[in-house]
Short mmCIF file of C-alpha atoms in Angstrom, two decimals:
data_model
loop_
_atom_site.label_atom_id
_atom_site.label_comp_id
_atom_site.label_asym_id
_atom_site.label_seq_id
_atom_site.Cartn_x
_atom_site.Cartn_y
_atom_site.Cartn_z
CA MET A 1 177.42 137.83 95.57
CA GLN A 2 174.77 139.65 97.57
CA SER A 3 175.43 143.15 98.91
CA SER A 4 174.82 144.54 102.37
CA ARG A 5 172.09 146.77 100.93
CA HIS A 6 170.28 143.69 99.63
CA ASP A 7 170.48 142.09 103.08
CA PHE A 8 169.12 145.22 104.73
CA TRP A 9 166.05 145.20 102.50
CA ALA A 10 165.68 141.45 102.95
CA GLY A 11 165.56 141.94 106.72
CA LEU A 12 163.11 144.83 106.40
CA TRP A 13 160.74 142.91 104.14
CA GLY A 14 161.00 139.87 106.41
CA ALA A 15 159.91 141.97 109.37
CA LEU A 16 157.08 143.73 107.54
CA PRO A 17 154.33 141.32 108.71
CA PHE A 18 155.22 142.08 112.33
CA CYS A 19 154.41 145.74 111.74
CA VAL A 20 150.74 144.80 111.47
CA VAL A 21 150.88 143.64 115.09
CA VAL A 22 153.26 146.25 116.45
CA ALA A 23 151.33 149.29 115.19
CA PRO A 24 148.07 148.68 117.13
CA TYR A 25 150.08 147.37 120.08
CA GLY A 26 152.00 150.65 120.25
CA ILE A 27 148.79 152.65 119.93
CA VAL A 28 147.26 150.75 122.86
CA PHE A 29 150.32 151.47 124.98
CA GLY A 30 150.16 155.15 124.06
CA VAL A 31 146.48 155.36 125.02
CA LEU A 32 147.14 153.67 128.36
CA ALA A 33 150.14 155.93 128.98
CA ALA A 34 147.95 158.98 128.41
CA GLU A 35 145.30 157.57 130.74
CA SER A 36 148.04 157.12 133.35
CA GLY A 37 148.94 160.81 133.17
CA LEU A 38 151.91 160.77 130.78
CA ASP A 39 151.99 163.46 128.13
CA ILE A 40 152.72 162.71 124.47
CA LEU A 41 156.41 163.61 124.69
CA THR A 42 157.02 161.52 127.81
CA ALA A 43 155.14 158.49 126.46
CA THR A 44 157.03 158.65 123.17
CA ALA A 45 160.37 159.06 124.94
CA PHE A 46 159.46 156.06 127.11
CA SER A 47 159.08 153.88 124.02
CA MET A 48 162.22 155.28 122.43
CA ALA A 49 164.29 154.55 125.53
CA VAL A 50 162.98 151.07 126.26
CA ILE A 51 161.46 149.53 123.09
CA ALA A 52 160.04 146.56 124.99
CA GLY A 53 156.28 146.15 125.02
CA ALA A 54 155.85 143.71 127.90
CA ALA A 55 158.29 145.57 130.15
CA GLN A 56 156.66 148.92 129.34
CA PHE A 57 153.15 147.67 130.12
CA THR A 58 154.42 146.22 133.40
CA ALA A 59 156.28 149.39 134.33
CA LEU A 60 153.23 151.49 133.50
CA SER A 61 151.07 149.35 135.76
CA LEU A 62 153.53 149.69 138.65
CA MET A 63 153.78 153.44 138.09
CA GLN A 64 150.00 153.65 138.38
CA ASP A 65 150.33 151.86 141.73
CA GLN A 66 152.94 154.46 142.75
CA ALA A 67 155.65 151.85 143.23
CA PRO A 68 159.19 153.15 143.90
CA VAL A 69 161.34 153.78 140.84
CA LEU A 70 163.79 151.06 141.88
CA ILE A 71 160.99 148.48 141.98
CA VAL A 72 159.75 149.59 138.56
CA ILE A 73 163.25 149.17 137.11
CA ILE A 74 163.84 145.76 138.74
CA VAL A 75 160.52 144.34 137.60
CA GLY A 76 160.99 145.74 134.10
CA LEU A 77 164.41 144.09 133.88
CA ALA A 78 162.99 140.81 135.19
CA VAL A 79 160.30 140.82 132.51
CA ASN A 80 163.01 141.35 129.87
CA LEU A 81 165.44 138.69 131.07
CA ARG A 82 164.97 136.81 127.81
CA MET A 83 166.87 139.63 126.11
CA ALA A 84 170.02 138.44 127.89
CA LEU A 85 169.62 135.06 126.21
CA TYR A 86 169.04 136.75 122.86
CA SER A 87 172.20 138.82 123.37
CA ALA A 88 174.28 135.76 124.18
CA THR A 89 173.12 134.06 120.99
CA LEU A 90 173.67 137.12 118.80
CA ALA A 91 177.15 137.60 120.26
CA THR A 92 178.27 134.41 118.51
CA HIS A 93 177.39 136.05 115.18
CA LEU A 94 177.97 139.77 115.77
CA GLY A 95 180.53 139.76 118.59
CA ALA A 96 183.33 140.94 116.31
CA ALA A 97 181.56 144.23 115.56
CA PRO A 98 182.89 147.48 117.12
CA PHE A 99 181.69 148.36 120.61
CA TRP A 100 179.23 151.09 119.63
CA THR A 101 177.75 148.90 116.90
CA ARG A 102 177.23 146.10 119.42
CA ALA A 103 175.67 148.59 121.82
CA PHE A 104 173.18 149.65 119.17
CA VAL A 105 172.46 146.00 118.34
CA ALA A 106 171.68 145.39 122.03
CA TYR A 107 169.47 148.48 122.17
CA ALA A 108 167.48 147.36 119.13
CA ILE A 109 166.88 143.72 120.11
CA LEU A 110 163.26 142.75 119.55
CA ASP A 111 161.67 139.31 119.70
CA HIS A 112 160.98 139.19 115.99
CA SER A 113 164.35 140.67 114.94
CA PHE A 114 166.18 138.07 116.99
CA ALA A 115 164.11 135.22 115.54
CA LEU A 116 164.61 136.42 111.97
CA ALA A 117 168.32 137.11 112.39
CA ASP A 118 169.11 133.88 114.22
CA GLN A 119 167.35 131.81 111.57
CA LYS A 120 169.07 133.74 108.76
CA PHE A 121 172.52 133.41 110.32
CA GLN A 122 172.10 129.68 110.91
CA ASN A 123 170.87 129.07 107.37
CA GLU A 124 173.74 131.11 105.88
CA PRO A 125 176.75 130.61 108.16
CA ASP A 126 179.13 132.07 105.56
CA MET A 127 177.60 135.56 105.70
CA SER A 128 180.12 138.31 106.35
CA LEU A 129 179.83 140.48 109.45
CA SER A 130 178.72 143.52 107.45
CA ARG A 131 175.97 141.50 105.76
CA LYS A 132 174.78 140.12 109.09
CA LEU A 133 174.61 143.60 110.59
CA SER A 134 172.74 144.93 107.57
CA PHE A 135 170.15 142.16 107.76
CA TYR A 136 169.73 142.61 111.50
CA PHE A 137 169.20 146.37 111.34
CA GLY A 138 166.84 145.92 108.43
CA ALA A 139 164.81 143.46 110.52
CA THR A 140 164.52 145.80 113.47
CA SER A 141 164.56 149.41 112.21
CA LEU A 142 161.10 149.75 110.67
CA VAL A 143 159.36 147.89 113.51
CA ALA A 144 161.10 150.04 116.12
CA VAL A 145 160.03 153.22 114.31
CA ILE A 146 156.44 152.01 114.04
CA TRP A 147 156.40 151.16 117.74
CA VAL A 148 157.54 154.66 118.70
CA VAL A 149 155.23 156.41 116.21
CA GLY A 150 152.33 154.21 117.33
CA THR A 151 152.98 155.16 120.93
CA GLY A 152 152.96 158.85 120.07
CA PHE A 153 149.73 158.55 118.11
CA GLY A 154 148.14 156.50 120.89
CA ALA A 155 149.16 159.08 123.50
CA TRP A 156 147.63 161.84 121.36
CA LEU A 157 144.48 159.76 120.92
CA GLY A 158 144.31 159.03 124.63
CA ALA A 159 144.52 162.75 125.42
CA GLN A 160 141.39 163.32 123.31
CA ILE A 161 139.32 160.82 125.30
CA PRO A 162 137.05 162.65 127.76
CA ASP A 163 137.54 162.05 131.48
CA TRP A 164 134.11 160.48 131.87
CA LEU A 165 135.08 157.71 129.43
CA ALA A 166 137.53 155.93 131.73
CA LEU A 167 139.72 153.19 130.25
CA ASP A 168 140.92 151.64 133.48
CA PHE A 169 139.78 148.25 132.22
CA ALA A 170 142.14 148.46 129.26
CA MET A 171 145.30 147.62 131.22
CA PRO A 172 144.21 144.15 132.43
CA ILE A 173 142.73 143.40 129.02
CA ALA A 174 146.04 144.33 127.40
CA PHE A 175 147.88 141.98 129.74
CA ILE A 176 145.48 139.13 128.96
CA ALA A 177 145.96 139.71 125.23
CA LEU A 178 149.72 139.72 125.77
CA VAL A 179 149.94 136.56 127.86
CA ALA A 180 147.18 134.32 126.50
CA PRO A 181 148.80 133.47 123.13
CA ALA A 182 151.97 132.31 124.94
CA LEU A 183 150.17 129.65 127.00
CA ARG A 184 150.96 126.76 124.70
CA SER A 185 152.07 124.00 127.09
CA LEU A 186 151.38 122.64 130.57
CA PRO A 187 154.45 124.38 132.11
CA HIS A 188 153.29 127.71 130.63
CA VAL A 189 149.74 127.30 131.95
CA SER A 190 150.99 126.17 135.37
CA ALA A 191 153.37 129.10 135.63
CA ALA A 192 150.65 131.57 134.64
CA PHE A 193 148.15 130.10 137.11
CA THR A 194 150.75 130.10 139.90
CA ALA A 195 151.75 133.70 139.18
CA ALA A 196 148.12 134.85 139.12
CA THR A 197 147.24 133.05 142.36
CA LEU A 198 150.30 134.23 144.27
CA SER A 199 149.84 137.78 142.98
CA LEU A 200 146.37 137.86 144.51
CA LEU A 201 147.55 136.34 147.79
CA LEU A 202 150.54 138.69 148.03
CA ALA A 203 148.66 141.80 146.88
CA PRO A 204 148.94 143.44 150.35
CA VAL A 205 152.75 143.35 150.15
CA PRO A 206 153.92 146.97 149.61
CA TYR A 207 155.65 148.41 146.55
CA GLY A 208 154.57 145.58 144.28
CA LEU A 209 157.13 143.20 145.80
CA GLY A 210 154.50 140.48 145.82
CA LEU A 211 154.53 140.62 142.03
CA ILE A 212 158.27 139.96 141.92
CA VAL A 213 157.99 137.01 144.33
CA SER A 214 155.05 135.60 142.36
CA ALA A 215 156.93 135.88 139.07
CA LEU A 216 160.07 134.21 140.43
CA VAL A 217 158.15 131.30 141.95
CA ALA A 218 156.14 130.85 138.75
CA LEU A 219 159.29 130.92 136.60
CA LEU A 220 161.01 128.31 138.76
CA LEU A 221 157.94 126.09 138.72
CA GLY A 222 157.52 126.34 134.96
CA ALA A 223 161.22 125.68 134.33
CA GLU A 224 161.23 122.63 136.62
CA MET A 225 158.09 121.19 135.00
CA GLU A 226 159.57 121.67 131.54
CA ARG A 227 162.84 120.03 132.62
CA ARG A 228 161.03 116.98 133.98
CA MET A 229 158.83 116.68 130.91
CA ARG A 230 161.91 116.66 128.68
CA GLN A 231 163.48 113.91 130.79
CA THR A 232 160.36 111.75 130.60
CA PRO A 233 160.81 109.15 127.83
#
């Protein structure tokens, strides 16, 4: 019979390959945060509080545009809506845990940790709650630490870059690198094209509200296209 300690290490080793991606990703965010005027402590605290790459990049971009705090929060939550679906799925496996344990599970949800944990729990439905929790925290702990440390190192590195060497181009490049690998189907491409086009057309709308409208329209279009494609025999 396997122990909870064994499951923790199994989750950690399973997540190890993701660290190769998360480390440079965190460094890039730290550099961009420093270029945006955040000091090392603030940038690191940002990553500790949020732990969500896409939402943090989006929030940073809106902060550069001096959008109101409420808009930054709303857009950041919209970008992370998938986490609500992850939470609903994990609740079927970890819902019996104490409240504070579930709160920490929700705080530490990452794309890779959810994928690893969901697959593990489905393959081994007889796992006890303690074993499931151990595997989950093993899958997410090291990656979360590397993300935060990477952000801090990137913020320090960004502070060393001279003012004449501007990195304003890095933000759009980071977004392209983030989005491009996800464009794997016609609904994805259509949604991305729609969002990009509407964002340009609605750029004059104040406080970045055009971005929210563009994202909602693109999401609805992509979801409808995917629904119709699934119905097509």
